Every structure is written in structure tokens, then in C-alpha cells.
Amino acid sequence: MRLTRICLMIALTAVCGKSLAQIAGTQYLMNSVPQYVTNNPAFVPKYKFALGLPGSMIDVNYYNNGFNYNDITSVNNGKRVADLSKLTSVLPPKTYITTTAQVDLFRLGLKIGDKAYLSAASSVRGYTRAMIPKDAISLLVNGNSAYVGQTASISPAAETQMFWENSVGLGISLTENLSVGARVKLLRGFMNINTTSANATISVADNYSLTMAADMNVKTSGIHNADDGFKFSNYSGNTGLGVDLGATFKPFDKLTLAASLVDIGAIKWKYNTYQYTLDKSKATYTFQGVDVDKLIEGHSDYGKSLVDSVKTKFKPDEKQGSSYSTALPAKAFVSADYMVVRNFHVGGVIYAERFNGRTFTGMTLGANKHFGKILSTTVSYTLSNRSFNNLGAGLSLNLAPIQIYVVGDNLLRLPLSAIAHQNANDFINSTQVFTLRAGVNFVWGWTDDIRKESYNSKKKNVKTSSDTGKHPTPKSVNARKRKKR
């Protein structure tokens, strides 16, 4: 059922062109870097051998589907000032804010013969997603006057996970046109915050008194004793398993189709687990307003007592929790790559991400060009997060055995703004999607599949003497000798 939903969301993205998430789409097209294999274990990078040491990949991503900096500010007398009144007019009912990060500690890629590619990697990964309801922002901006005689229900959600991932993968060519791959991942969790449920109701009476009640259930691991210092051995109980599956198919020489499922797995959290809860029957408070006379008379304890009352009512109950499991942010990719001419390809990828009960989708179109073995470039266009102006770029400088690369989505807008003589701050002000991946690899053994195919085809197309008559067969040679005699 979960796989069916992911495939359905991919199809919807292709039809309607609207996307709600951001995955590093430009990097998906960069076959010159060893990290190319991370999105599909059946992929084979350009180099036969690759080695990555700590820092060979540093990956950071930020995206939201609701707003950018321009939506919460305005320019007044040449100065940019906060203007939250603009915000509620652009927000969707639910705003999702996501940040991810990954640092490679080790990476190895090795081509085995002509039909197999072995990969191994060790990385530290982090993932955070928070959901903010529009009603919560509206109440903050407009105050309770906007909800007189009404009851607003607000259900925020958030999850954070940080873990260590060790993986081994193998891609194999089953036939000349079909390749499959799989990767197994051993996981060790460091930190998790999981909001299993959270809801607040806010009622505003005709006299503007405000009543708030809330319930909450949050599970955590590795948070309660975080100040005690990091000891690697403490996290041995937070174990997990993940798999990646992929395949590529060539219906004809110049076209390659691919599909993959990535990060299918979960982590079981056992270490330092604590649970934080609120009960609506107890976590409720009615605010009748501020006694102005007491404020004017300077009652120093009045304001503090109001704050303390709210804190007491809404202080979560804390207790040591039992073990629990959380899923990885699973992803699905479907792509097509077409070779226009040698070393120049165009293609696209449609992707979906499933996390915490929600599916988000996106699409990237791009072109990849190799300038010999020295320079590889990629440009792309991405539809994502209700944002339609994301131009991406990737570049790898291949000075074997050293390779330096940088790739990201929404990067081209910064230099284009400079060319158009616009303020570089416009890039920051209008950005709600940003991904950046960079690093240094040790590589050698560049492979050129075009030359190999051309050589093999020439061998297959060598004509026999009976076809040409130009090269005598042993039988014809003997006949000539007998004739001379």
C-alpha cells in the first residue's frame, strides 16, 4: 500500500506539474561524481575507482512549501521591515519546513569487470520536518479578534532524527540492456524527537476572553541527557536497517530509463527514551485579559504571576519512556536519460518522499555535458514547494586522482541576479528552496561507454570474405595454388 501511494504521487506530479518537496534533483543527473550512485544502486558512475575520506560530501538542504523572506517583510522608506500581515495571505493551510544534512565519513566505489559495481559508504545524516498550521500564524498575527465566537483547532507536528549510516551496495548488469542494484544499510540512531500527536483548541468568547486547551504526546531519544556529553557506546541500542533498490533499462541505445526506492527502513530507539505528554482536562487556561490598573500601579508580581500560571498549566508531564520505532524518509525516483550526442545528455527525474504519514513530490529537468575528462557540468530546472523559479547547476573538476565538485538546486539565480544588475539580496529574499552538495573525491579510471560500444559494434560488423570477396578464405587460397600447378 505504501509503495502504491508513492507511485501514485509520482504520476500526479508528472501530470499536473505541481510539486511540494525538494530533493537534490541536479545531483541525480551528475554521473561524473561517485555520489551519483546514492539515488539508485544500479547506477554506475564514470570512474572505475573512487575513494572518499571525511568531507568527501557535505550536503545541506532547506525547503518549505509556504513562504519566503519577501512574504514576511516589506520595504518602507528604503528599509526592509517586518510585515507579518502579508504572511497569512500566502500561506497554505499547512506549512512544512524541512532541513536535512549529511556528511560522508568514508566512501568507496569499485567497478568489478564489465558487469558489476560495488559501493560502500559511511555517513552521518540528520533530518528535521515541522508542520505549522495556518491558523496558528493567523492567531499570532491578527490576535484573538479574528476568532470572536469561534473555536480554532491547531495541530502542529515535528520530527527530528540524527543517525549514523553504514552501507554496502552492488549493481549488476543482467543483460546488455538491463541492470539491477541493491544496497543494505546498517543504522545507529543518535537523536530523535517524534510528535505522535499534538492538538490545541482556542475558543474566543464574545467578551474577547480566550480559552486554550491542549493535548500532546512526544517521544524522544538521546535528548534528556544531552548535556552529559557524547559517548558513542551509549547509542549501541538504537539500531536500524534500511535498503535501497534500483534498476535501469535501455529500450534502445540512446535512451536509459531508471527507477529506484531509497531509504526503505526504520530505526528502533531504546537509549535515553523519554515521553512528554499534556492532557486537555488539565492543560486548559482561560485568559480574561490584562488588568490595566495593576499594570499602571506598578504591581511588579502581576505580570510574572500571569506567566507562571500559563507555565504551570501547560508544563508537560515527563516520564521515562519505552522503546519505539520511526521510519526513514523513504524516497522513490523515476527518470529518463537521452544521449543527444556523445558526452551530451538531457533527462529528467520525478521523485516522491514519504515521511511521517505525508507524501511530497517534485520534478527536475536537466542537461549534462562532459568536456573531455577534465570538466563535467549540469544545468537543471526544478518544480518544487509551490516554487517555480529554481535553476540548478553542477560542476565537477576532474583532475584525477583529485576531483572537486559542487552541485545544488536554486544556485543559478544568484549569478543571474548579478548579471541583471539586481541586488544579490533578492536571491535570499525570494528563496524557499535551497540545496547544496560539495566535496573532494579521489578518482581514476574514466570510462567512456560510447567508445566501448563503438568498438564492440565494429567487431560484430566485420564482414566475412564470402560477403566482400576481398579477403580470400583458406579454401580459395588452396584452389589458386592447385590452379598454378
CSV table of C-alpha atoms in Angstrom, one decimal:
chain,number,residue,atom,x,y,z
A,1,MET,CA,0.0,0.0,0.0
A,2,ARG,CA,2.8,2.4,0.9
A,3,LEU,CA,4.6,1.7,-2.5
A,4,THR,CA,1.3,2.2,-4.3
A,5,ARG,CA,0.8,5.6,-2.8
A,6,ILE,CA,4.3,6.7,-3.7
A,7,CYS,CA,3.9,5.6,-7.3
A,8,LEU,CA,0.5,7.4,-7.5
A,9,MET,CA,2.0,10.6,-6.2
A,10,ILE,CA,4.8,10.4,-8.8
A,11,ALA,CA,2.2,10.0,-11.6
A,12,LEU,CA,0.2,13.0,-10.3
A,13,THR,CA,3.4,15.1,-10.3
A,14,ALA,CA,4.0,14.2,-13.9
A,15,VAL,CA,0.5,15.2,-15.0
A,16,CYS,CA,-0.1,18.4,-13.1
A,17,GLY,CA,3.5,19.7,-12.8
A,18,LYS,CA,2.9,20.8,-9.2
A,19,SER,CA,5.4,19.7,-6.5
A,20,LEU,CA,5.7,20.0,-2.8
A,21,ALA,CA,9.1,18.8,-1.8
A,22,GLN,CA,12.7,19.2,-2.7
A,23,ILE,CA,15.3,16.5,-3.2
A,24,ALA,CA,18.7,17.2,-4.8
A,25,GLY,CA,17.4,16.8,-8.3
A,26,THR,CA,20.5,18.3,-10.0
A,27,GLN,CA,22.8,15.9,-8.3
A,28,TYR,CA,20.7,13.0,-9.6
A,29,LEU,CA,22.0,13.8,-13.1
A,30,MET,CA,25.7,14.2,-12.2
A,31,ASN,CA,27.2,10.8,-13.3
A,32,SER,CA,30.8,12.1,-13.1
A,33,VAL,CA,30.8,12.0,-9.2
A,34,PRO,CA,30.9,8.8,-7.2
A,35,GLN,CA,27.9,10.1,-5.1
A,36,TYR,CA,25.8,9.6,-8.3
A,37,VAL,CA,25.1,6.0,-7.0
A,38,THR,CA,23.3,7.2,-3.8
A,39,ASN,CA,20.0,7.7,-5.6
A,40,ASN,CA,20.0,4.4,-7.4
A,41,PRO,CA,22.2,1.4,-6.6
A,42,ALA,CA,22.0,0.2,-10.2
A,43,PHE,CA,23.7,3.4,-11.4
A,44,VAL,CA,27.4,3.2,-12.5
A,45,PRO,CA,29.5,6.5,-12.2
A,46,LYS,CA,32.1,7.4,-14.8
A,47,TYR,CA,35.1,6.4,-12.7
A,48,LYS,CA,36.1,2.7,-12.2
A,49,PHE,CA,37.5,3.5,-8.8
A,50,ALA,CA,36.6,6.2,-6.3
A,51,LEU,CA,37.6,6.9,-2.7
A,52,GLY,CA,36.1,9.5,-0.4
A,53,LEU,CA,37.5,10.4,3.0
A,54,PRO,CA,35.8,12.5,5.7
A,55,GLY,CA,34.3,15.6,4.0
A,56,SER,CA,34.1,13.9,0.6
A,57,MET,CA,30.5,15.0,0.6
A,58,ILE,CA,28.8,17.8,2.7
A,59,ASP,CA,25.2,18.1,1.9
A,60,VAL,CA,22.7,20.7,3.3
A,61,ASN,CA,19.1,21.3,2.2
A,62,TYR,CA,16.3,23.7,3.3
A,63,TYR,CA,12.9,23.9,1.8
A,64,ASN,CA,9.3,25.0,2.8
A,65,ASN,CA,6.1,24.9,0.8
A,66,GLY,CA,4.6,28.1,2.3
A,67,PHE,CA,6.6,31.3,2.2
A,68,ASN,CA,9.9,33.1,1.5
A,69,TYR,CA,11.5,36.1,3.1
A,70,ASN,CA,9.7,38.6,0.9
A,71,ASP,CA,6.4,37.3,2.3
A,72,ILE,CA,7.1,38.4,5.8
A,73,THR,CA,8.9,41.8,5.1
A,74,SER,CA,8.2,44.9,3.1
A,75,VAL,CA,10.3,48.0,2.2
A,76,ASN,CA,9.4,51.2,4.0
A,77,ASN,CA,11.4,54.4,3.2
A,78,GLY,CA,14.2,52.3,1.7
A,79,LYS,CA,14.4,50.0,4.7
A,80,ARG,CA,13.2,46.4,5.0
A,81,VAL,CA,10.9,45.9,7.9
A,82,ALA,CA,8.8,43.0,9.3
A,83,ASP,CA,5.3,42.8,7.8
A,84,LEU,CA,3.6,39.7,9.1
A,85,SER,CA,0.2,40.9,7.8
A,86,LYS,CA,1.3,39.8,4.3
A,87,LEU,CA,2.1,36.3,5.6
A,88,THR,CA,-1.4,34.9,6.2
A,89,SER,CA,-2.5,35.8,2.6
A,90,VAL,CA,0.1,33.5,1.0
A,91,LEU,CA,0.3,30.5,3.4
A,92,PRO,CA,-1.3,27.2,2.6
A,93,PRO,CA,-3.4,25.5,5.3
A,94,LYS,CA,-0.3,23.6,6.4
A,95,THR,CA,3.3,24.9,6.0
A,96,TYR,CA,6.0,22.2,6.1
A,97,ILE,CA,9.6,23.4,6.9
A,98,THR,CA,12.3,20.8,6.2
A,99,THR,CA,16.0,20.8,6.8
A,100,THR,CA,18.4,18.0,6.0
A,101,ALA,CA,22.2,17.5,6.3
A,102,GLN,CA,24.7,14.7,5.5
A,103,VAL,CA,28.4,14.4,5.9
A,104,ASP,CA,30.3,11.5,4.4
A,105,LEU,CA,32.9,9.9,6.6
A,106,PHE,CA,34.0,7.3,4.0
A,107,ARG,CA,33.1,6.3,0.5
A,108,LEU,CA,34.4,3.6,-1.8
A,109,GLY,CA,33.3,2.8,-5.4
A,110,LEU,CA,34.8,0.0,-7.5
A,111,LYS,CA,33.8,-1.4,-10.9
A,112,ILE,CA,34.3,-5.1,-11.0
A,113,GLY,CA,34.8,-6.3,-14.5
A,114,ASP,CA,32.3,-5.1,-17.1
A,115,LYS,CA,29.1,-6.1,-15.3
A,116,ALA,CA,29.3,-5.1,-11.6
A,117,TYR,CA,29.8,-2.0,-9.5
A,118,LEU,CA,30.5,-2.3,-5.7
A,119,SER,CA,29.9,0.7,-3.4
A,120,ALA,CA,30.4,1.2,0.3
A,121,ALA,CA,29.9,4.3,2.5
A,122,SER,CA,29.7,5.6,6.0
A,123,SER,CA,27.8,8.8,6.7
A,124,VAL,CA,26.2,10.9,9.5
A,125,ARG,CA,22.7,12.1,8.5
A,126,GLY,CA,20.2,14.5,10.0
A,127,TYR,CA,16.5,15.2,9.1
A,128,THR,CA,14.0,17.6,10.6
A,129,ARG,CA,10.5,18.4,9.4
A,130,ALA,CA,8.0,20.7,11.2
A,131,MET,CA,4.4,21.4,10.2
A,132,ILE,CA,2.9,24.8,11.2
A,133,PRO,CA,-0.9,25.2,10.7
A,134,LYS,CA,-2.1,28.5,9.1
A,135,ASP,CA,-4.5,29.1,12.0
A,136,ALA,CA,-1.5,29.3,14.4
A,137,ILE,CA,0.2,32.0,12.3
A,138,SER,CA,-3.1,33.9,11.8
A,139,LEU,CA,-3.8,33.9,15.5
A,140,LEU,CA,-0.3,35.2,16.2
A,141,VAL,CA,-0.5,37.9,13.6
A,142,ASN,CA,-4.2,39.0,13.8
A,143,GLY,CA,-4.8,38.3,17.5
A,144,ASN,CA,-8.0,36.8,19.0
A,145,SER,CA,-10.2,39.5,17.4
A,146,ALA,CA,-10.2,37.4,14.2
A,147,TYR,CA,-11.8,34.4,16.0
A,148,VAL,CA,-14.5,36.0,18.2
A,149,GLY,CA,-17.3,33.5,18.7
A,150,GLN,CA,-15.2,30.8,17.0
A,151,THR,CA,-13.0,27.9,18.0
A,152,ALA,CA,-9.8,27.2,16.2
A,153,SER,CA,-8.1,23.8,16.2
A,154,ILE,CA,-4.4,23.8,15.8
A,155,SER,CA,-2.4,20.6,15.3
A,156,PRO,CA,1.3,21.2,14.8
A,157,ALA,CA,3.8,18.3,14.2
A,158,ALA,CA,7.5,17.8,14.1
A,159,GLU,CA,10.1,15.1,13.9
A,160,THR,CA,13.9,15.2,14.1
A,161,GLN,CA,16.3,12.3,13.7
A,162,MET,CA,20.0,12.1,13.5
A,163,PHE,CA,21.8,8.8,12.8
A,164,TRP,CA,24.9,7.1,11.6
A,165,GLU,CA,24.6,5.0,8.4
A,166,ASN,CA,26.9,2.3,7.0
A,167,SER,CA,26.0,0.8,3.7
A,168,VAL,CA,27.2,-1.7,1.1
A,169,GLY,CA,25.7,-1.9,-2.4
A,170,LEU,CA,26.1,-3.8,-5.6
A,171,GLY,CA,24.8,-3.1,-9.1
A,172,ILE,CA,24.9,-5.9,-11.7
A,173,SER,CA,24.2,-5.9,-15.5
A,174,LEU,CA,21.9,-8.9,-16.1
A,175,THR,CA,21.7,-8.3,-19.8
A,176,GLU,CA,23.1,-5.8,-22.3
A,177,ASN,CA,20.0,-3.5,-21.6
A,178,LEU,CA,19.0,-4.3,-18.0
A,179,SER,CA,20.8,-3.6,-14.8
A,180,VAL,CA,19.6,-4.1,-11.2
A,181,GLY,CA,21.1,-3.0,-7.9
A,182,ALA,CA,20.6,-3.2,-4.1
A,183,ARG,CA,22.1,-1.6,-1.1
A,184,VAL,CA,21.9,-2.7,2.6
A,185,LYS,CA,22.2,0.0,5.3
A,186,LEU,CA,23.1,-0.6,9.0
A,187,LEU,CA,21.8,2.3,11.1
A,188,ARG,CA,22.7,3.6,14.6
A,189,GLY,CA,20.4,6.4,15.9
A,190,PHE,CA,21.8,9.3,17.9
A,191,MET,CA,18.8,11.6,18.5
A,192,ASN,CA,15.1,11.6,17.8
A,193,ILE,CA,12.1,13.8,18.6
A,194,ASN,CA,8.8,12.4,17.4
A,195,THR,CA,5.5,14.1,17.8
A,196,THR,CA,3.0,11.3,17.7
A,197,SER,CA,0.1,13.7,18.4
A,198,ALA,CA,-0.4,17.4,19.3
A,199,ASN,CA,-3.6,19.4,19.3
A,200,ALA,CA,-4.6,22.8,20.7
A,201,THR,CA,-8.1,24.3,20.7
A,202,ILE,CA,-8.5,28.1,21.1
A,203,SER,CA,-12.0,29.5,21.8
A,204,VAL,CA,-12.7,33.2,21.8
A,205,ALA,CA,-15.9,34.4,23.6
A,206,ASP,CA,-17.9,37.4,22.7
A,207,ASN,CA,-16.2,39.3,25.6
A,208,TYR,CA,-12.8,38.5,24.0
A,209,SER,CA,-11.8,36.1,26.7
A,210,LEU,CA,-9.7,33.4,25.4
A,211,THR,CA,-9.7,29.7,26.4
A,212,MET,CA,-7.0,27.4,25.4
A,213,ALA,CA,-6.7,23.7,25.9
A,214,ALA,CA,-4.0,21.3,24.6
A,215,ASP,CA,-3.0,17.7,24.5
A,216,MET,CA,0.3,16.3,23.3
A,217,ASN,CA,2.4,13.1,23.1
A,218,VAL,CA,6.0,13.5,22.2
A,219,LYS,CA,8.6,10.7,22.3
A,220,THR,CA,12.3,11.4,22.4
A,221,SER,CA,15.6,9.5,22.5
A,222,GLY,CA,19.0,11.0,23.2
A,223,ILE,CA,17.6,14.4,24.3
A,224,HIS,CA,17.1,14.2,28.1
A,225,ASN,CA,20.7,13.7,29.0
A,226,ALA,CA,22.3,15.5,26.0
A,227,ASP,CA,24.3,17.8,28.3
A,228,ASP,CA,26.1,14.8,29.9
A,229,GLY,CA,28.4,14.6,26.9
A,230,PHE,CA,28.6,12.3,23.9
A,231,LYS,CA,29.6,8.7,24.4
A,232,PHE,CA,29.4,6.5,21.3
A,233,SER,CA,28.8,3.3,23.3
A,234,ASN,CA,25.6,4.8,24.8
A,235,TYR,CA,23.8,4.5,21.4
A,236,SER,CA,24.5,0.9,20.6
A,237,GLY,CA,20.9,0.0,21.4
A,238,ASN,CA,19.4,2.4,18.8
A,239,THR,CA,19.7,0.1,15.8
A,240,GLY,CA,18.0,0.1,12.5
A,241,LEU,CA,18.1,-1.4,9.0
A,242,GLY,CA,17.4,0.1,5.6
A,243,VAL,CA,17.6,-1.0,1.9
A,244,ASP,CA,17.8,0.8,-1.4
A,245,LEU,CA,16.6,-0.9,-4.6
A,246,GLY,CA,17.0,0.2,-8.2
A,247,ALA,CA,17.0,-0.8,-11.9
A,248,THR,CA,17.9,0.7,-15.2
A,249,PHE,CA,16.7,-0.3,-18.7
A,250,LYS,CA,17.7,0.7,-22.2
A,251,PRO,CA,14.9,0.2,-24.7
A,252,PHE,CA,17.4,1.4,-27.3
A,253,ASP,CA,21.0,2.6,-27.4
A,254,LYS,CA,20.5,6.3,-26.6
A,255,LEU,CA,17.7,6.1,-24.0
A,256,THR,CA,18.1,4.9,-20.4
A,257,LEU,CA,15.1,4.5,-18.1
A,258,ALA,CA,15.6,4.1,-14.4
A,259,ALA,CA,13.6,3.6,-11.2
A,260,SER,CA,14.6,3.2,-7.5
A,261,LEU,CA,13.3,3.1,-4.0
A,262,VAL,CA,15.7,4.6,-1.4
A,263,ASP,CA,15.8,4.7,2.4
A,264,ILE,CA,13.2,1.9,3.0
A,265,GLY,CA,13.7,1.1,6.6
A,266,ALA,CA,13.4,2.2,10.2
A,267,ILE,CA,15.3,2.8,13.5
A,268,LYS,CA,14.3,1.3,16.9
A,269,TRP,CA,15.1,3.8,19.7
A,270,LYS,CA,16.0,2.3,23.1
A,271,TYR,CA,18.6,4.6,24.6
A,272,ASN,CA,17.6,7.5,26.9
A,273,THR,CA,13.9,7.4,25.8
A,274,TYR,CA,11.6,9.9,27.5
A,275,GLN,CA,7.9,10.8,26.9
A,276,TYR,CA,6.3,14.2,27.3
A,277,THR,CA,2.5,14.5,27.5
A,278,LEU,CA,-0.3,17.0,28.0
A,279,ASP,CA,-3.9,16.2,29.0
A,280,LYS,CA,-6.6,18.6,27.8
A,281,SER,CA,-8.6,18.1,31.0
A,282,LYS,CA,-5.6,19.6,32.9
A,283,ALA,CA,-3.8,21.7,30.3
A,284,THR,CA,-6.5,24.4,30.0
A,285,TYR,CA,-6.5,28.1,30.8
A,286,THR,CA,-8.9,31.0,30.3
A,287,PHE,CA,-7.3,34.4,29.8
A,288,GLN,CA,-9.7,37.2,30.8
A,289,GLY,CA,-7.5,40.0,29.7
A,290,VAL,CA,-4.9,42.2,31.4
A,291,ASP,CA,-5.8,44.3,34.5
A,292,VAL,CA,-4.6,47.7,33.3
A,293,ASP,CA,-4.9,49.3,36.8
A,294,LYS,CA,-2.5,46.8,38.3
A,295,LEU,CA,0.0,47.5,35.5
A,296,ILE,CA,-0.3,51.3,35.9
A,297,GLU,CA,0.0,51.0,39.7
A,298,GLY,CA,3.3,49.0,39.1
A,299,HIS,CA,2.4,45.7,40.7
A,300,SER,CA,5.7,44.0,39.9
A,301,ASP,CA,4.4,40.5,40.5
A,302,TYR,CA,1.3,40.8,38.4
A,303,GLY,CA,2.9,40.1,35.0
A,304,LYS,CA,5.0,37.3,36.5
A,305,SER,CA,2.0,35.6,38.0
A,306,LEU,CA,0.2,35.5,34.7
A,307,VAL,CA,3.2,33.9,33.0
A,308,ASP,CA,3.7,31.4,35.9
A,309,SER,CA,0.0,30.4,35.7
A,310,VAL,CA,0.3,29.6,32.0
A,311,LYS,CA,3.6,27.7,32.5
A,312,THR,CA,2.1,25.7,35.3
A,313,LYS,CA,-1.0,24.7,33.2
A,314,PHE,CA,1.0,23.8,30.1
A,315,LYS,CA,4.1,22.2,31.6
A,316,PRO,CA,4.4,18.7,30.0
A,317,ASP,CA,4.4,15.6,32.2
A,318,GLU,CA,7.8,14.0,31.8
A,319,LYS,CA,8.5,10.3,32.3
A,320,GLN,CA,10.9,7.7,31.1
A,321,GLY,CA,9.5,6.0,28.0
A,322,SER,CA,9.7,2.6,26.4
A,323,SER,CA,11.4,1.8,23.1
A,324,TYR,CA,9.7,2.9,19.9
A,325,SER,CA,10.4,2.9,16.1
A,326,THR,CA,10.5,5.6,13.4
A,327,ALA,CA,10.7,5.2,9.7
A,328,LEU,CA,13.3,6.7,7.5
A,329,PRO,CA,12.2,9.4,5.0
A,330,ALA,CA,11.6,7.0,2.1
A,331,LYS,CA,12.1,8.2,-1.5
A,332,ALA,CA,11.1,7.0,-4.9
A,333,PHE,CA,12.7,8.1,-8.2
A,334,VAL,CA,11.7,7.6,-11.9
A,335,SER,CA,14.0,9.0,-14.5
A,336,ALA,CA,14.8,9.1,-18.2
A,337,ASP,CA,18.2,10.0,-19.8
A,338,TYR,CA,18.7,10.6,-23.6
A,339,MET,CA,22.1,10.9,-25.3
A,340,VAL,CA,21.8,13.7,-27.8
A,341,VAL,CA,25.4,13.3,-29.0
A,342,ARG,CA,28.5,11.8,-27.4
A,343,ASN,CA,29.1,13.3,-23.9
A,344,PHE,CA,25.9,15.4,-24.0
A,345,HIS,CA,22.7,14.1,-22.3
A,346,VAL,CA,19.3,15.5,-21.5
A,347,GLY,CA,17.0,14.0,-19.0
A,348,GLY,CA,14.5,14.4,-16.2
A,349,VAL,CA,13.6,12.8,-12.8
A,350,ILE,CA,10.3,12.7,-11.0
A,351,TYR,CA,10.6,11.9,-7.3
A,352,ALA,CA,8.5,11.4,-4.2
A,353,GLU,CA,9.3,11.4,-0.5
A,354,ARG,CA,7.2,9.6,2.2
A,355,PHE,CA,7.8,10.7,5.8
A,356,ASN,CA,5.6,10.7,8.9
A,357,GLY,CA,2.5,9.9,7.0
A,358,ARG,CA,2.9,12.5,4.3
A,359,THR,CA,3.9,12.2,0.7
A,360,PHE,CA,5.7,15.1,-1.1
A,361,THR,CA,6.7,15.2,-4.8
A,362,GLY,CA,8.9,17.1,-7.2
A,363,MET,CA,10.3,17.1,-10.7
A,364,THR,CA,13.7,18.2,-12.2
A,365,LEU,CA,14.6,18.6,-15.9
A,366,GLY,CA,18.3,19.0,-16.9
A,367,ALA,CA,21.2,18.6,-19.3
A,368,ASN,CA,24.6,17.1,-18.6
A,369,LYS,CA,27.8,17.8,-20.7
A,370,HIS,CA,31.3,16.4,-20.3
A,371,PHE,CA,34.1,18.5,-21.8
A,372,GLY,CA,36.5,15.7,-22.2
A,373,LYS,CA,37.6,14.1,-18.9
A,374,ILE,CA,38.5,17.4,-17.2
A,375,LEU,CA,35.2,19.2,-16.8
A,376,SER,CA,31.6,18.0,-16.3
A,377,THR,CA,28.7,20.3,-16.0
A,378,THR,CA,24.9,20.1,-15.4
A,379,VAL,CA,22.2,22.7,-15.5
A,380,SER,CA,18.6,22.0,-14.4
A,381,TYR,CA,15.1,23.4,-13.7
A,382,THR,CA,13.1,22.2,-10.8
A,383,LEU,CA,9.4,22.4,-9.8
A,384,SER,CA,9.1,22.2,-6.1
A,385,ASN,CA,7.4,23.5,-3.0
A,386,ARG,CA,5.0,25.8,-4.9
A,387,SER,CA,8.1,27.4,-6.2
A,388,PHE,CA,8.7,27.6,-10.0
A,389,ASN,CA,11.9,29.5,-10.5
A,390,ASN,CA,14.5,27.0,-9.2
A,391,LEU,CA,17.5,26.9,-11.6
A,392,GLY,CA,20.2,24.4,-10.5
A,393,ALA,CA,23.8,23.8,-11.6
A,394,GLY,CA,26.5,21.3,-11.0
A,395,LEU,CA,30.2,21.3,-11.8
A,396,SER,CA,32.9,18.7,-11.2
A,397,LEU,CA,36.6,19.4,-11.9
A,398,ASN,CA,38.1,16.0,-12.7
A,399,LEU,CA,41.9,16.4,-12.2
A,400,ALA,CA,42.4,12.7,-11.5
A,401,PRO,CA,43.3,11.5,-9.0
A,402,ILE,CA,41.6,14.6,-7.4
A,403,GLN,CA,38.0,15.5,-8.1
A,404,ILE,CA,36.4,18.7,-6.8
A,405,TYR,CA,32.7,19.1,-7.2
A,406,VAL,CA,29.8,21.4,-6.2
A,407,VAL,CA,26.1,20.9,-7.1
A,408,GLY,CA,22.9,22.4,-6.0
A,409,ASP,CA,19.4,23.4,-6.8
A,410,ASN,CA,18.4,27.1,-6.9
A,411,LEU,CA,22.1,28.2,-7.3
A,412,LEU,CA,21.9,29.8,-10.7
A,413,ARG,CA,19.6,32.6,-9.5
A,414,LEU,CA,22.4,34.3,-7.6
A,415,PRO,CA,24.8,34.9,-10.6
A,416,LEU,CA,21.8,35.6,-12.9
A,417,SER,CA,20.7,38.4,-10.5
A,418,ALA,CA,24.2,39.9,-10.6
A,419,ILE,CA,24.2,39.8,-14.4
A,420,ALA,CA,20.8,41.5,-14.4
A,421,HIS,CA,22.2,44.2,-12.1
A,422,GLN,CA,19.8,43.2,-9.3
A,423,ASN,CA,20.5,43.2,-5.6
A,424,ALA,CA,22.0,39.9,-4.5
A,425,ASN,CA,19.7,40.0,-1.5
A,426,ASP,CA,16.8,39.3,-3.9
A,427,PHE,CA,18.1,35.8,-4.1
A,428,ILE,CA,17.8,35.3,-0.3
A,429,ASN,CA,14.6,37.3,-0.1
A,430,SER,CA,12.7,35.1,-2.6
A,431,THR,CA,14.2,31.7,-1.7
A,432,GLN,CA,12.1,29.0,-0.1
A,433,VAL,CA,14.2,26.1,-1.6
A,434,PHE,CA,18.0,25.7,-1.3
A,435,THR,CA,20.2,22.6,-1.7
A,436,LEU,CA,24.0,22.4,-1.8
A,437,ARG,CA,26.3,19.4,-2.1
A,438,ALA,CA,30.1,19.7,-2.4
A,439,GLY,CA,33.2,17.8,-1.7
A,440,VAL,CA,36.5,16.2,-2.8
A,441,ASN,CA,37.0,12.7,-4.1
A,442,PHE,CA,40.0,10.6,-5.2
A,443,VAL,CA,39.1,9.1,-8.6
A,444,TRP,CA,40.7,7.3,-11.5
A,445,GLY,CA,39.8,5.1,-14.4
A,446,TRP,CA,37.4,7.2,-16.5
A,447,THR,CA,35.2,5.0,-18.6
A,448,ASP,CA,33.8,6.0,-22.0
A,449,ASP,CA,30.9,3.7,-22.8
A,450,ILE,CA,30.5,5.2,-26.3
A,451,ARG,CA,33.9,4.2,-27.4
A,452,LYS,CA,33.4,0.7,-25.9
A,453,GLU,CA,30.1,0.2,-27.7
A,454,SER,CA,31.6,1.5,-31.0
A,455,TYR,CA,34.5,-0.9,-30.7
A,456,ASN,CA,32.2,-3.9,-30.0
A,457,SER,CA,29.9,-3.0,-32.8
A,458,LYS,CA,32.8,-2.8,-35.2
A,459,LYS,CA,33.9,-6.3,-34.2
A,460,LYS,CA,30.3,-7.6,-34.7
A,461,ASN,CA,30.0,-5.9,-38.1
A,462,VAL,CA,33.3,-7.3,-39.6
A,463,LYS,CA,32.2,-8.9,-42.8
A,464,THR,CA,33.3,-12.3,-44.0
A,465,SER,CA,35.2,-13.0,-47.2
A,466,SER,CA,32.1,-14.5,-48.8
A,467,ASP,CA,30.3,-11.2,-48.3
A,468,THR,CA,33.1,-9.0,-49.7
A,469,GLY,CA,35.2,-11.2,-51.9
A,470,LYS,CA,38.2,-9.1,-50.9
A,471,HIS,CA,39.8,-11.4,-48.3
A,472,PRO,CA,40.3,-14.9,-49.6
A,473,THR,CA,39.3,-17.8,-47.4
A,474,PRO,CA,41.7,-20.8,-46.9
A,475,LYS,CA,39.6,-22.7,-49.4
A,476,SER,CA,40.1,-20.1,-52.2
A,477,VAL,CA,43.8,-19.9,-51.5
A,478,ASN,CA,44.2,-23.7,-51.9
A,479,ALA,CA,42.2,-23.5,-55.1
A,480,ARG,CA,44.6,-20.9,-56.6
A,481,LYS,CA,47.6,-23.0,-55.6
A,482,ARG,CA,46.2,-26.0,-57.4
A,483,LYS,CA,45.5,-23.9,-60.5
A,484,LYS,CA,49.1,-22.7,-60.6
A,485,ARG,CA,50.4,-26.2,-60.5
